[in-house]
CSV table of C-alpha atoms in Angstrom, one decimal:
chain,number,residue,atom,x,y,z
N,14,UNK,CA,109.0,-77.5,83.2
N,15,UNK,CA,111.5,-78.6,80.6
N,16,UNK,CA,111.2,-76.1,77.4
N,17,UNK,CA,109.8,-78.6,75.1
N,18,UNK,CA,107.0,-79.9,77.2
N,19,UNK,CA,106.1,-76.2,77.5
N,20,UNK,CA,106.1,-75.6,73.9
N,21,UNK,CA,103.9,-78.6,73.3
N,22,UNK,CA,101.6,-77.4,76.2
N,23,UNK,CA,101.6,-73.7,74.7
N,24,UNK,CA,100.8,-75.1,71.1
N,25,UNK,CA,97.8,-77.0,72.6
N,26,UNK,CA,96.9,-73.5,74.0
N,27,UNK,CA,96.5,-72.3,70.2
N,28,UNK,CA,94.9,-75.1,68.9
N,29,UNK,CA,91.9,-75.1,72.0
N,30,UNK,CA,91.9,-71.5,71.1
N,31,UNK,CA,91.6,-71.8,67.8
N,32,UNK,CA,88.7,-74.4,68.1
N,33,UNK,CA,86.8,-73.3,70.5
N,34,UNK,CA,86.7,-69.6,68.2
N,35,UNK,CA,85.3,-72.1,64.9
N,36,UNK,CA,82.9,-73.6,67.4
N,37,UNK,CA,81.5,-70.3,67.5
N,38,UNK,CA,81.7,-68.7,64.8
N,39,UNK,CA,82.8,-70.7,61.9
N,40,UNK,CA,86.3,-71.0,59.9
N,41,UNK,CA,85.8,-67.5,58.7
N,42,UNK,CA,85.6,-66.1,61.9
N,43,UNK,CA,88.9,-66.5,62.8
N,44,UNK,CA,91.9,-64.2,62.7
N,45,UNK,CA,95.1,-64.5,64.6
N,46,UNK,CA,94.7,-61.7,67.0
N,47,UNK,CA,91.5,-63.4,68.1
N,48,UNK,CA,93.1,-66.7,68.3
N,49,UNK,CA,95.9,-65.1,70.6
N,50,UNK,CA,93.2,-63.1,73.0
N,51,UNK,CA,91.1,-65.8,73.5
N,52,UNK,CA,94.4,-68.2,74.5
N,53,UNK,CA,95.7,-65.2,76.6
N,54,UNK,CA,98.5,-64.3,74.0
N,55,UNK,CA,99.9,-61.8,72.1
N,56,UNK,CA,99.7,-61.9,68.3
N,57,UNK,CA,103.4,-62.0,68.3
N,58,UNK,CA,103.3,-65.0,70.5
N,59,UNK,CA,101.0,-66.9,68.3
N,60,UNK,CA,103.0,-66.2,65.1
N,61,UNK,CA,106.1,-67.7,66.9
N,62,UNK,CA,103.9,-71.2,67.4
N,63,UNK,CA,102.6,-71.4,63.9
N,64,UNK,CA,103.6,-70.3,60.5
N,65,UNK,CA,100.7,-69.7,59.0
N,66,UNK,CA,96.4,-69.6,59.1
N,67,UNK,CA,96.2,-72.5,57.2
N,68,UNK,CA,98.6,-74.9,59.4
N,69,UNK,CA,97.2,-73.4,62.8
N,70,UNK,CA,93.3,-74.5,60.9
N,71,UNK,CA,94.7,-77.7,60.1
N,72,UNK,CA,96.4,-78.7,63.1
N,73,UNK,CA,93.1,-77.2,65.2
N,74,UNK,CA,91.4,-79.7,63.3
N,75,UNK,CA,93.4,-82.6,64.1
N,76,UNK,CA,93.2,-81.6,67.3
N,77,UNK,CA,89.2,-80.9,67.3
N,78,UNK,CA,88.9,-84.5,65.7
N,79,UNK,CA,91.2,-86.8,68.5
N,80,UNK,CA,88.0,-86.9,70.7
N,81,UNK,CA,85.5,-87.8,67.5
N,82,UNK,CA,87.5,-90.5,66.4
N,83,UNK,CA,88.1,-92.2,69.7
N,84,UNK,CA,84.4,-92.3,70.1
N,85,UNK,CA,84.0,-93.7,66.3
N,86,UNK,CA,86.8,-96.6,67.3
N,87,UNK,CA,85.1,-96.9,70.3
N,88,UNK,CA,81.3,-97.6,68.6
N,89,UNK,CA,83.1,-99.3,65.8
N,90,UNK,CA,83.8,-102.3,68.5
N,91,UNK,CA,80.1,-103.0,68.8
N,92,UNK,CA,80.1,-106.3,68.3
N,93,UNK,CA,76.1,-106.2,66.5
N,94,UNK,CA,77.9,-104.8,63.0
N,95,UNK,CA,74.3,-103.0,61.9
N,96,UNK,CA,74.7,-101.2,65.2
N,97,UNK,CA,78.5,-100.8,65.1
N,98,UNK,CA,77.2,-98.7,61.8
N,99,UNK,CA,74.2,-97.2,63.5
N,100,UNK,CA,76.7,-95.9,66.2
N,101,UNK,CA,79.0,-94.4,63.8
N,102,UNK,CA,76.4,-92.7,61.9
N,103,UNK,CA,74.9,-91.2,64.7
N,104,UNK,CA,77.8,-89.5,65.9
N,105,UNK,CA,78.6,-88.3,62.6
N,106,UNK,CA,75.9,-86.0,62.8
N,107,UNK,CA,75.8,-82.4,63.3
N,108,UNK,CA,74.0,-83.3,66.7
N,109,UNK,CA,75.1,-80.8,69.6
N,110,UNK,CA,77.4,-78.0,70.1
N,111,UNK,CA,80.6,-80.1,70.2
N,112,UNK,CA,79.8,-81.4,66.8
N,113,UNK,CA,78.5,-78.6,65.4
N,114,UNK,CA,81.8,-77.0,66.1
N,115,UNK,CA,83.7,-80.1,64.4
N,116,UNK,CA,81.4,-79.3,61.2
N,117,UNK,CA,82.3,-75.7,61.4
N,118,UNK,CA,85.9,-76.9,60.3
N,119,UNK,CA,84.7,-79.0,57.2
N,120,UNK,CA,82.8,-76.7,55.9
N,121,UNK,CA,85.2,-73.8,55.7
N,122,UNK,CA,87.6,-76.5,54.5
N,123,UNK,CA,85.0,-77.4,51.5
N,124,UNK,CA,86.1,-73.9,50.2
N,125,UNK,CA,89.1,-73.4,51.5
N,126,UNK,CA,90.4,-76.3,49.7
N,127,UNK,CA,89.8,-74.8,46.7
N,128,UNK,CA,93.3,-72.5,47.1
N,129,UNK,CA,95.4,-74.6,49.7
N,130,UNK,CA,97.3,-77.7,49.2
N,131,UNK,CA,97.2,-78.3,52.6
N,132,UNK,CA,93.6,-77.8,53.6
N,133,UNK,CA,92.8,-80.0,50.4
N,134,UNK,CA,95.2,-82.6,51.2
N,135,UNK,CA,93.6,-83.1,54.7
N,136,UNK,CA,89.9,-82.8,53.2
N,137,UNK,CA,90.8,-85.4,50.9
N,138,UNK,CA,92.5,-87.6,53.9
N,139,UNK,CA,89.5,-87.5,56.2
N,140,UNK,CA,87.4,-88.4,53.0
N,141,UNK,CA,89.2,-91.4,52.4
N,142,UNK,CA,89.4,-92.3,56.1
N,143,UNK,CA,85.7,-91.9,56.5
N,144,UNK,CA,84.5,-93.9,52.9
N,145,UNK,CA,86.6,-96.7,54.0
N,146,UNK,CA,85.4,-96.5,58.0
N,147,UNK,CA,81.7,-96.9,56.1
N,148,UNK,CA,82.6,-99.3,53.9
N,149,UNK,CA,83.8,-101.6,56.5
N,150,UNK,CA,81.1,-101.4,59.0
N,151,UNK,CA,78.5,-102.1,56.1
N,152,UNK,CA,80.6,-104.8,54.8
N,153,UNK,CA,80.9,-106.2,58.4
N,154,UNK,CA,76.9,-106.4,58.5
N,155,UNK,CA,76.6,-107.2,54.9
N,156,UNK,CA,79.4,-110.7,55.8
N,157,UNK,CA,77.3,-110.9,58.9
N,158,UNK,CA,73.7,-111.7,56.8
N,159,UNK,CA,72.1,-108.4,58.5
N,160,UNK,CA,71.6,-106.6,55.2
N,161,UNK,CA,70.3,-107.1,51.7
N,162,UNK,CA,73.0,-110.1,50.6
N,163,UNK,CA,73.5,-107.9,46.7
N,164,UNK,CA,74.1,-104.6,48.5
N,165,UNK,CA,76.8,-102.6,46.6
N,166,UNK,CA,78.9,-101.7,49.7
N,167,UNK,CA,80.7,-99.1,47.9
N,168,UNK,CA,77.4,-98.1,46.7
N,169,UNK,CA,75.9,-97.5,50.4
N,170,UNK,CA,79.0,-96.3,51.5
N,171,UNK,CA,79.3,-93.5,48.9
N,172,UNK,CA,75.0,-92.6,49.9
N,173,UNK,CA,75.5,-92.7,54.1
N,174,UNK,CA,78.8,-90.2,53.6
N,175,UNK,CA,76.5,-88.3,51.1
N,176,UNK,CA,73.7,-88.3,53.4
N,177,UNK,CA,75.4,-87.3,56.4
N,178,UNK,CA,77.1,-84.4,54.5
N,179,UNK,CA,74.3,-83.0,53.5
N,180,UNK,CA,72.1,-83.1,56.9
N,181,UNK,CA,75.4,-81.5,58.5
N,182,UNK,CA,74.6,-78.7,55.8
N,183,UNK,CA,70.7,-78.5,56.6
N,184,UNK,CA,71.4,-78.6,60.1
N,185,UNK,CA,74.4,-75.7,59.9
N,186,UNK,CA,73.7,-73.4,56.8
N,187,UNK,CA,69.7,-74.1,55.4
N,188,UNK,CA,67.8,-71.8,58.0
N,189,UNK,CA,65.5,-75.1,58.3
N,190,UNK,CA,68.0,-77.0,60.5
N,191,UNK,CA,66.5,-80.8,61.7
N,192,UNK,CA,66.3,-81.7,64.9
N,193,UNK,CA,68.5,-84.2,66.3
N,194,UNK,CA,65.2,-86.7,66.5
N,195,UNK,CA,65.0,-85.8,62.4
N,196,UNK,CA,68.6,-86.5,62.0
N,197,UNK,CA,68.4,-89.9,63.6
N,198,UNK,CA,64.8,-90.5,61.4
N,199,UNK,CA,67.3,-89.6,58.2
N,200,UNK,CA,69.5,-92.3,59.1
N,201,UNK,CA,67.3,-95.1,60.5
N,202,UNK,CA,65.4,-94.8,57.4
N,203,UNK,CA,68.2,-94.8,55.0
N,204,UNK,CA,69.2,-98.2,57.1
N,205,UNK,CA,65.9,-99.8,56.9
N,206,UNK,CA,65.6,-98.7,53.3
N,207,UNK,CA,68.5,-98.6,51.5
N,208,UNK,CA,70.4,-101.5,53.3
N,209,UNK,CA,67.2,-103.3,54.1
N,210,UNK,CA,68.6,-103.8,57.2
N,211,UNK,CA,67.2,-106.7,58.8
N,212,UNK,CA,67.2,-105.4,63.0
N,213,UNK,CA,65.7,-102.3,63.5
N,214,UNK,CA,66.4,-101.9,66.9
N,215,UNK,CA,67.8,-98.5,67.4
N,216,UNK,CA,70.4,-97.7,70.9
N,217,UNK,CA,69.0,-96.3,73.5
N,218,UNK,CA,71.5,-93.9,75.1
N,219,UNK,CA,70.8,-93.0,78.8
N,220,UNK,CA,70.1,-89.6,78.3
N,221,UNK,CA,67.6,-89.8,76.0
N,222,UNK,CA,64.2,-91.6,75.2
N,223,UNK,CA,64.3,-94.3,72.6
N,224,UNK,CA,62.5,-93.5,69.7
N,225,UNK,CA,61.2,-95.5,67.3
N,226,UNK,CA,60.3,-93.6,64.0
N,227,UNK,CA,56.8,-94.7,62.8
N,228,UNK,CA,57.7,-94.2,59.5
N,229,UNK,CA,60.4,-96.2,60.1
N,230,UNK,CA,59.0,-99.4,60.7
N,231,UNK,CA,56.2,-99.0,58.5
N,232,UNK,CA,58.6,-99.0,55.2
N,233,UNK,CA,60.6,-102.1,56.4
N,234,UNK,CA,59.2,-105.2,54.2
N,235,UNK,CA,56.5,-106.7,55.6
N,236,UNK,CA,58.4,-110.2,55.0
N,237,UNK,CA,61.7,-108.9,56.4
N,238,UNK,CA,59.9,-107.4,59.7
N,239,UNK,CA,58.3,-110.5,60.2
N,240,UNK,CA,61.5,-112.3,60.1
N,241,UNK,CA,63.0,-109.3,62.5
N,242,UNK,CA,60.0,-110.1,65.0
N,243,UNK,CA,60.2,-113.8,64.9
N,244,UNK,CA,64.1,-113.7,66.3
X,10,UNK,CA,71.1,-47.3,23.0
X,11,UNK,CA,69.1,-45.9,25.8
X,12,UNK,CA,70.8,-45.6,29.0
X,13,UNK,CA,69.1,-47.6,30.9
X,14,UNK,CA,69.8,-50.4,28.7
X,15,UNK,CA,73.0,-49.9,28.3
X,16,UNK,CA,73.5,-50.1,32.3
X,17,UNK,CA,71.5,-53.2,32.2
X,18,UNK,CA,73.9,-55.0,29.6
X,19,UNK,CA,76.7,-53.8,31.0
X,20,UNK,CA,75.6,-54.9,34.5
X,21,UNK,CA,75.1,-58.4,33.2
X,22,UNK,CA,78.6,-58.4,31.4
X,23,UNK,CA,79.7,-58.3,35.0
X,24,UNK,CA,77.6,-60.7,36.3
X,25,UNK,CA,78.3,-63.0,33.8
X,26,UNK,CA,82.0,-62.7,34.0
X,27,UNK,CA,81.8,-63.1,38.1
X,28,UNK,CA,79.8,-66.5,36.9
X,29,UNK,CA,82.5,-67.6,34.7
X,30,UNK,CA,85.3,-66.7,37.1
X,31,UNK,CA,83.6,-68.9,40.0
X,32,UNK,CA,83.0,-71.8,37.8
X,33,UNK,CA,86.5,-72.2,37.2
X,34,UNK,CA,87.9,-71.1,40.6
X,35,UNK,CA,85.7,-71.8,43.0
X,36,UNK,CA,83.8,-68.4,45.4
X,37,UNK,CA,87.1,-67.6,46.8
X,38,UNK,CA,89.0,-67.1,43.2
X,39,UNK,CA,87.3,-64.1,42.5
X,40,UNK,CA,88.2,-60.7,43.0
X,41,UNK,CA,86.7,-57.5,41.7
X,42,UNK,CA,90.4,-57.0,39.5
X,43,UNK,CA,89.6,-60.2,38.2
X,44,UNK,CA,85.7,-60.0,37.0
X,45,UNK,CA,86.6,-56.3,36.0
X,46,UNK,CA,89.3,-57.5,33.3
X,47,UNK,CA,87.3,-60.6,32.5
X,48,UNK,CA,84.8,-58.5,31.4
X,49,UNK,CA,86.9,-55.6,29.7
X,50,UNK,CA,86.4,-52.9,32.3
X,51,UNK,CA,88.2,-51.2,34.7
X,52,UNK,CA,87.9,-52.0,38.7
X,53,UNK,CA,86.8,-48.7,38.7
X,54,UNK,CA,83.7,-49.1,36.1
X,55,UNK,CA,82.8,-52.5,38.1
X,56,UNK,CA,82.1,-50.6,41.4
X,57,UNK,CA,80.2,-48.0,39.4
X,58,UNK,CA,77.5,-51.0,38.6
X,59,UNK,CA,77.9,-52.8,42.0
X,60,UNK,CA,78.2,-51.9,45.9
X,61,UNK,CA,80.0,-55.1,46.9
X,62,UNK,CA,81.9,-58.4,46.3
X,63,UNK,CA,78.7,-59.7,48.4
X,64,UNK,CA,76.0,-58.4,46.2
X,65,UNK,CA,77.8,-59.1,43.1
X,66,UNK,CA,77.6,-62.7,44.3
X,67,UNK,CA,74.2,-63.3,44.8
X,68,UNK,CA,73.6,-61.5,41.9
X,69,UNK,CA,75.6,-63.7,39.6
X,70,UNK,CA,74.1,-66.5,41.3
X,71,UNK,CA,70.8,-65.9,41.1
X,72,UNK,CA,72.3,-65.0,37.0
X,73,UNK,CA,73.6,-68.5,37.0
X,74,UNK,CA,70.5,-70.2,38.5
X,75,UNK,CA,68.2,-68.6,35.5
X,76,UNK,CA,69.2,-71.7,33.3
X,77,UNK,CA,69.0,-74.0,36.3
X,78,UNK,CA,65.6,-73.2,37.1
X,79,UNK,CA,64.0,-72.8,33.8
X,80,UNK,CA,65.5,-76.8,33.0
X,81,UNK,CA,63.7,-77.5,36.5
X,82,UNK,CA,60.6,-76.3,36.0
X,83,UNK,CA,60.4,-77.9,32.6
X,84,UNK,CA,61.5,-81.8,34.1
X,85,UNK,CA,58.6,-80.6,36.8
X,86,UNK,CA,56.1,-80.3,33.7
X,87,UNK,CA,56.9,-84.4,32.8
X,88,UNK,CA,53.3,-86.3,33.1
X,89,UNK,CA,54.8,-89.4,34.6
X,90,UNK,CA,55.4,-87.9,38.6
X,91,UNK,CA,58.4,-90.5,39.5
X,92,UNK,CA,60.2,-89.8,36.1
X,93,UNK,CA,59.7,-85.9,37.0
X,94,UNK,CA,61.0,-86.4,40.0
X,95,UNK,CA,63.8,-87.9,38.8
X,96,UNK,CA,65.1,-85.3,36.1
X,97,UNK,CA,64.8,-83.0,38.5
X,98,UNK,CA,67.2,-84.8,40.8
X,99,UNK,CA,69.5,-85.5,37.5
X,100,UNK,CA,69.1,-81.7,37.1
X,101,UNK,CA,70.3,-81.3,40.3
X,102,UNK,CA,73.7,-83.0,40.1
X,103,UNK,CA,77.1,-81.5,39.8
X,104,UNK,CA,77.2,-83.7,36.0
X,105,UNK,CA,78.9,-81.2,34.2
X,106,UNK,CA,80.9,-77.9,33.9
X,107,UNK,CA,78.2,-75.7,34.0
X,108,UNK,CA,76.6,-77.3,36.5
X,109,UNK,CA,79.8,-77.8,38.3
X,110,UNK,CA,79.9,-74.6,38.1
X,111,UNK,CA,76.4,-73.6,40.0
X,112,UNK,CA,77.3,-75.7,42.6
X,113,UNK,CA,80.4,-73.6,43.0
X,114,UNK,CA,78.2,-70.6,44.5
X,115,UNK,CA,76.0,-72.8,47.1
X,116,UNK,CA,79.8,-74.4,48.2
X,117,UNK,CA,81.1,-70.7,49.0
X,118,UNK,CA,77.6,-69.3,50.1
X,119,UNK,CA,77.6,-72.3,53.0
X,120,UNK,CA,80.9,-70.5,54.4
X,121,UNK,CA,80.1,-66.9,53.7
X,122,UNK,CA,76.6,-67.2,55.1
X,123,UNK,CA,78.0,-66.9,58.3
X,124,UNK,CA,78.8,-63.6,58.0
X,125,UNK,CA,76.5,-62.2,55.8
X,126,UNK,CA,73.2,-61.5,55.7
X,127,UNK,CA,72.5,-60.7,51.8
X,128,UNK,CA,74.2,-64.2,51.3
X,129,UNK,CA,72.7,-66.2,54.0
X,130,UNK,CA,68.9,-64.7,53.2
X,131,UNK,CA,68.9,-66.0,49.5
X,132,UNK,CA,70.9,-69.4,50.7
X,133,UNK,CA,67.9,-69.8,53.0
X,134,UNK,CA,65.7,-68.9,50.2
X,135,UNK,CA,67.1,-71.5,48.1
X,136,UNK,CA,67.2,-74.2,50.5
X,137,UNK,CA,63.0,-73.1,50.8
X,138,UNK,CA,62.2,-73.4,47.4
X,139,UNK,CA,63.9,-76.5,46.7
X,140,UNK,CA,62.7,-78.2,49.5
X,141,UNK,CA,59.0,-77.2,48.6
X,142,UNK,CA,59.9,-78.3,45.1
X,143,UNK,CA,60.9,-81.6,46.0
X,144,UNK,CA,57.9,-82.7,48.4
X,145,UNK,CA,55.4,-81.2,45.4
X,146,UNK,CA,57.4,-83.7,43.7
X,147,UNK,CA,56.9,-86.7,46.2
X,148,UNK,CA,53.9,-85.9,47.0
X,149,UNK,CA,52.2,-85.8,43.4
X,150,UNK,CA,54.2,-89.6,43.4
X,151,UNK,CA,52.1,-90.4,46.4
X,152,UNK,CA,49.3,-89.0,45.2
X,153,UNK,CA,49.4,-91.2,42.2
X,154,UNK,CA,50.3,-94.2,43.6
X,155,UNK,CA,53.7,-94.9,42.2
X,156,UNK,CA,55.5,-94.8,45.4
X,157,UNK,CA,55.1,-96.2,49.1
X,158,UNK,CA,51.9,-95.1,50.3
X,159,UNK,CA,53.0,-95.2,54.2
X,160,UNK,CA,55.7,-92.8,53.0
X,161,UNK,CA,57.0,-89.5,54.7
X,162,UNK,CA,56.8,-86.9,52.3
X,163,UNK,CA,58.9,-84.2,54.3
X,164,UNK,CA,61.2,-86.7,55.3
X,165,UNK,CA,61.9,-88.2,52.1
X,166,UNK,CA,62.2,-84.4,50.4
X,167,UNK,CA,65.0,-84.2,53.3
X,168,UNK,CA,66.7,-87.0,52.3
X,169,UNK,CA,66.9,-86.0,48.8
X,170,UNK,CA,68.0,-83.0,49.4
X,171,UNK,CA,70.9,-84.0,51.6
X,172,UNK,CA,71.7,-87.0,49.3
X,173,UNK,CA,72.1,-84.3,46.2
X,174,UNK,CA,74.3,-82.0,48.7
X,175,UNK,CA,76.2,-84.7,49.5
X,176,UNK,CA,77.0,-85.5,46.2
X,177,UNK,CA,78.0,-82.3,45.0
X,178,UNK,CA,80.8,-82.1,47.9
X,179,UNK,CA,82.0,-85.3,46.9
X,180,UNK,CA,82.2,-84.1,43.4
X,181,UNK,CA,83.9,-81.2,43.9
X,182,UNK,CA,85.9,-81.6,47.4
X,183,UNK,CA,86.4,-85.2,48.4
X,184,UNK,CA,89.2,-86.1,45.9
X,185,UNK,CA,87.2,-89.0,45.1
X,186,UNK,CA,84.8,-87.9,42.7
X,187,UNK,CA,81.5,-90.2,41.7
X,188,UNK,CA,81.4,-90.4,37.9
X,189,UNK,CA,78.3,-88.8,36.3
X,190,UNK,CA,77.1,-92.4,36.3
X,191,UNK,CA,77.7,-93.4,39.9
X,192,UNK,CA,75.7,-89.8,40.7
X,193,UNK,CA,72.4,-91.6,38.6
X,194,UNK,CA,73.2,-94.8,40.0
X,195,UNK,CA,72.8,-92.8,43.7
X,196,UNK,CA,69.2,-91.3,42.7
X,197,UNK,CA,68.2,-94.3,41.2
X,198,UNK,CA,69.2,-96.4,44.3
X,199,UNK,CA,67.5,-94.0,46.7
X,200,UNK,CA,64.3,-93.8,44.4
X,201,UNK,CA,63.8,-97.7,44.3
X,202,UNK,CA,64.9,-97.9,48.6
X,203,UNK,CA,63.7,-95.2,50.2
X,204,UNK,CA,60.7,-94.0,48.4
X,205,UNK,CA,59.9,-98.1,46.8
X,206,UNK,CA,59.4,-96.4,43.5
X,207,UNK,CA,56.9,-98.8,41.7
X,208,UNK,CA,58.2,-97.7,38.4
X,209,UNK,CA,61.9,-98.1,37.7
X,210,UNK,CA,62.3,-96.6,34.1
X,211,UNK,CA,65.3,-94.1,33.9
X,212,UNK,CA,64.9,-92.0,31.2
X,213,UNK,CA,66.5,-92.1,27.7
X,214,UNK,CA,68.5,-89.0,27.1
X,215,UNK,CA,69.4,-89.0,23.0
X,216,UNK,CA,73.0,-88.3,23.9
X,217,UNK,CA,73.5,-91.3,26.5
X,218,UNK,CA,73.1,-94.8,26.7
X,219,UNK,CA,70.4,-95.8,29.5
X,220,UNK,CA,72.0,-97.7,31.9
X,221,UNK,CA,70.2,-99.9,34.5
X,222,UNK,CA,72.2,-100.3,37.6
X,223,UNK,CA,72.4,-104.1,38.8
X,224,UNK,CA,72.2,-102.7,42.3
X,225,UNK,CA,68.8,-100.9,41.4
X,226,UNK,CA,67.0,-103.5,39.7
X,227,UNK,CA,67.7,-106.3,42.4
X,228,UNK,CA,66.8,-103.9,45.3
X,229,UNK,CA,63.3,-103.5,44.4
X,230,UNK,CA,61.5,-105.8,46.7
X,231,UNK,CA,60.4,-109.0,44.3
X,232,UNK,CA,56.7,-108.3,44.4
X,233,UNK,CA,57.2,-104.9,43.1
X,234,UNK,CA,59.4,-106.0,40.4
X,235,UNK,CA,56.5,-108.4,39.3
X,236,UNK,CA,54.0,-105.7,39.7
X,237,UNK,CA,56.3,-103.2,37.6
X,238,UNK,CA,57.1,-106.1,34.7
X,239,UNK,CA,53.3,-106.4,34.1
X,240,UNK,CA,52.3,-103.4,33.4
């Protein structure tokens, strides 16, 4: 195997290691001789790969976030926008172990932030990726006549990224952590109410029984859910 | 001076100078050297009046909170139970330094909850008490008519809660910080949506102008509008 291909492949090594340990146990529970064990390296080995905590966290995270954001592209092409959004939203959430473990990373960046230019330059990256990622999708269903025509789409943007934030946080760090049903109630709500979305017609993945939130429906606009039914 | 006074002053000299020292750096920025000279002691007379970095945190927050709560429990004591609701949630907001400053501690206790128990028990205490505090809220709304009548009053108390988390993190982490006025706009908005607040009166703070977002007023479903103009 050429030397640089090995490198690559041995860097990977780190980064899996490295993830799979915040997965666990959150950013704080991760120290280099940890990172090397559980990769099958020495502490010397690892230091020779990356220069420092922080870049070995960040690149981890990049490397932690490939499969999310293949997934995200992949619901964004939806071609129903309010579901496009509903997609997104739902695999934003902090909904099994996988994305649990992806949470772990933000939230240690949220403080770590605080002292490192690098942590806070990615932080503020993925923010702006992710407002703009919102903003589009509702636009997309706002163009497309599914939502409340005077919706402020930077508005709704700014609320969904706030929401999903702080269920992340509930589900992670409260003690009172929602279920993944709850989660999904948050955001179908937030859709029918805040966007007035027009179709309430949540996905139903194969693994799991479609549910339709009583309170749900029963807040939707008596006018608009009789325009919904009538399709 | 008695001596037991005197400990207590001087213990809150310390607690007071660990608040100041995280509101302008963050959890992570503070260090017993640091709260020691901010204070005018030695590190050797801070350890005298605390065990640990961990318990001089929660104790400091729960010296910051003090403020917080007593503000909250007065907006609870407003007769009108929307507009209660409300300046508690304005309450809630990272709007200014001090409270900037509050929200400081909950950002590091998220991360340093993982690994501690003293910090995770009170984070878990808070999360309780505000989450009660908010569905009391909602709930006396129900109760008096002002907001849906079909609505979910744990759900909704949820909702809130992660909204005003959500906030705070994009405050203080996202690079993109809502103006104080895009934060109101955000309670307003989810008020009028997700609750169908009958009543949309923001109140009139002497030292503000009271601003009406567009976006609220033309989300309130028409018949409620009409309902709300007649009173």
């Amino acid at each position: 195997m050429p030397k640089k291909v090995d490198r690559t492949v041995r860097r990977e090594a780190f980064l899996a290691a490295a993830y799979s340990m915040i997965k666990k146990h959150g950013i704080s529970g991760v120290t280099a001789r940890g990172v090397a064990a559980e990769a099958g390296f020495t502490t010397g080995a690892l230091v020779h790969y990356v220069k420092s905590m922080d870049e070995l966290l960040v690149e981890s995270s990049e490397y932690a976030a490939r499969d999310v954001r293949a997934n995200m592209l992949e619901a964004e092409e939806e071609p129903n926008p309010l579901e496009a959004l509903r997609g997104v939203l739902y695999l934003a959430l902090a909904s099994d172990a996988d994305k649990r473990g992806n949470w772990n990373f933000f939230l240690g960046f949220w403080e770590r932030s605080v002292h490192n230019a690098a942590v806070r330059k990615i932080t503020h990256l993925r923010y702006e990726e992710w407002l703009k990622r919102l903003s589009r999708l509702i636009r997309r269903a706002k163009d497309d006549g599914q939502v409340a025509p005077d919706i402020d789409v930077t508005l709704a943007a700014r609320s969904a990224m706030a929401l999903i934030d702080g269920i992340a946080i509930q589900v992670l760090r409260s003690g009172k952590p929602p279920s993944t049903q709850t989660q999904r109630q948050l955001i179908d709500q937030w859709m029918a109410s805040w966007l007035g979305a027009k179709i309430v017609r949540p996905p139903e993945p194969a693994d799991q029984p479609a549910i339709t939130p009583p309170s749900m429906m029963s807040s939707v606009p008596v006018t608009k859910r009789a325009a919904s039914e009538a399709r």
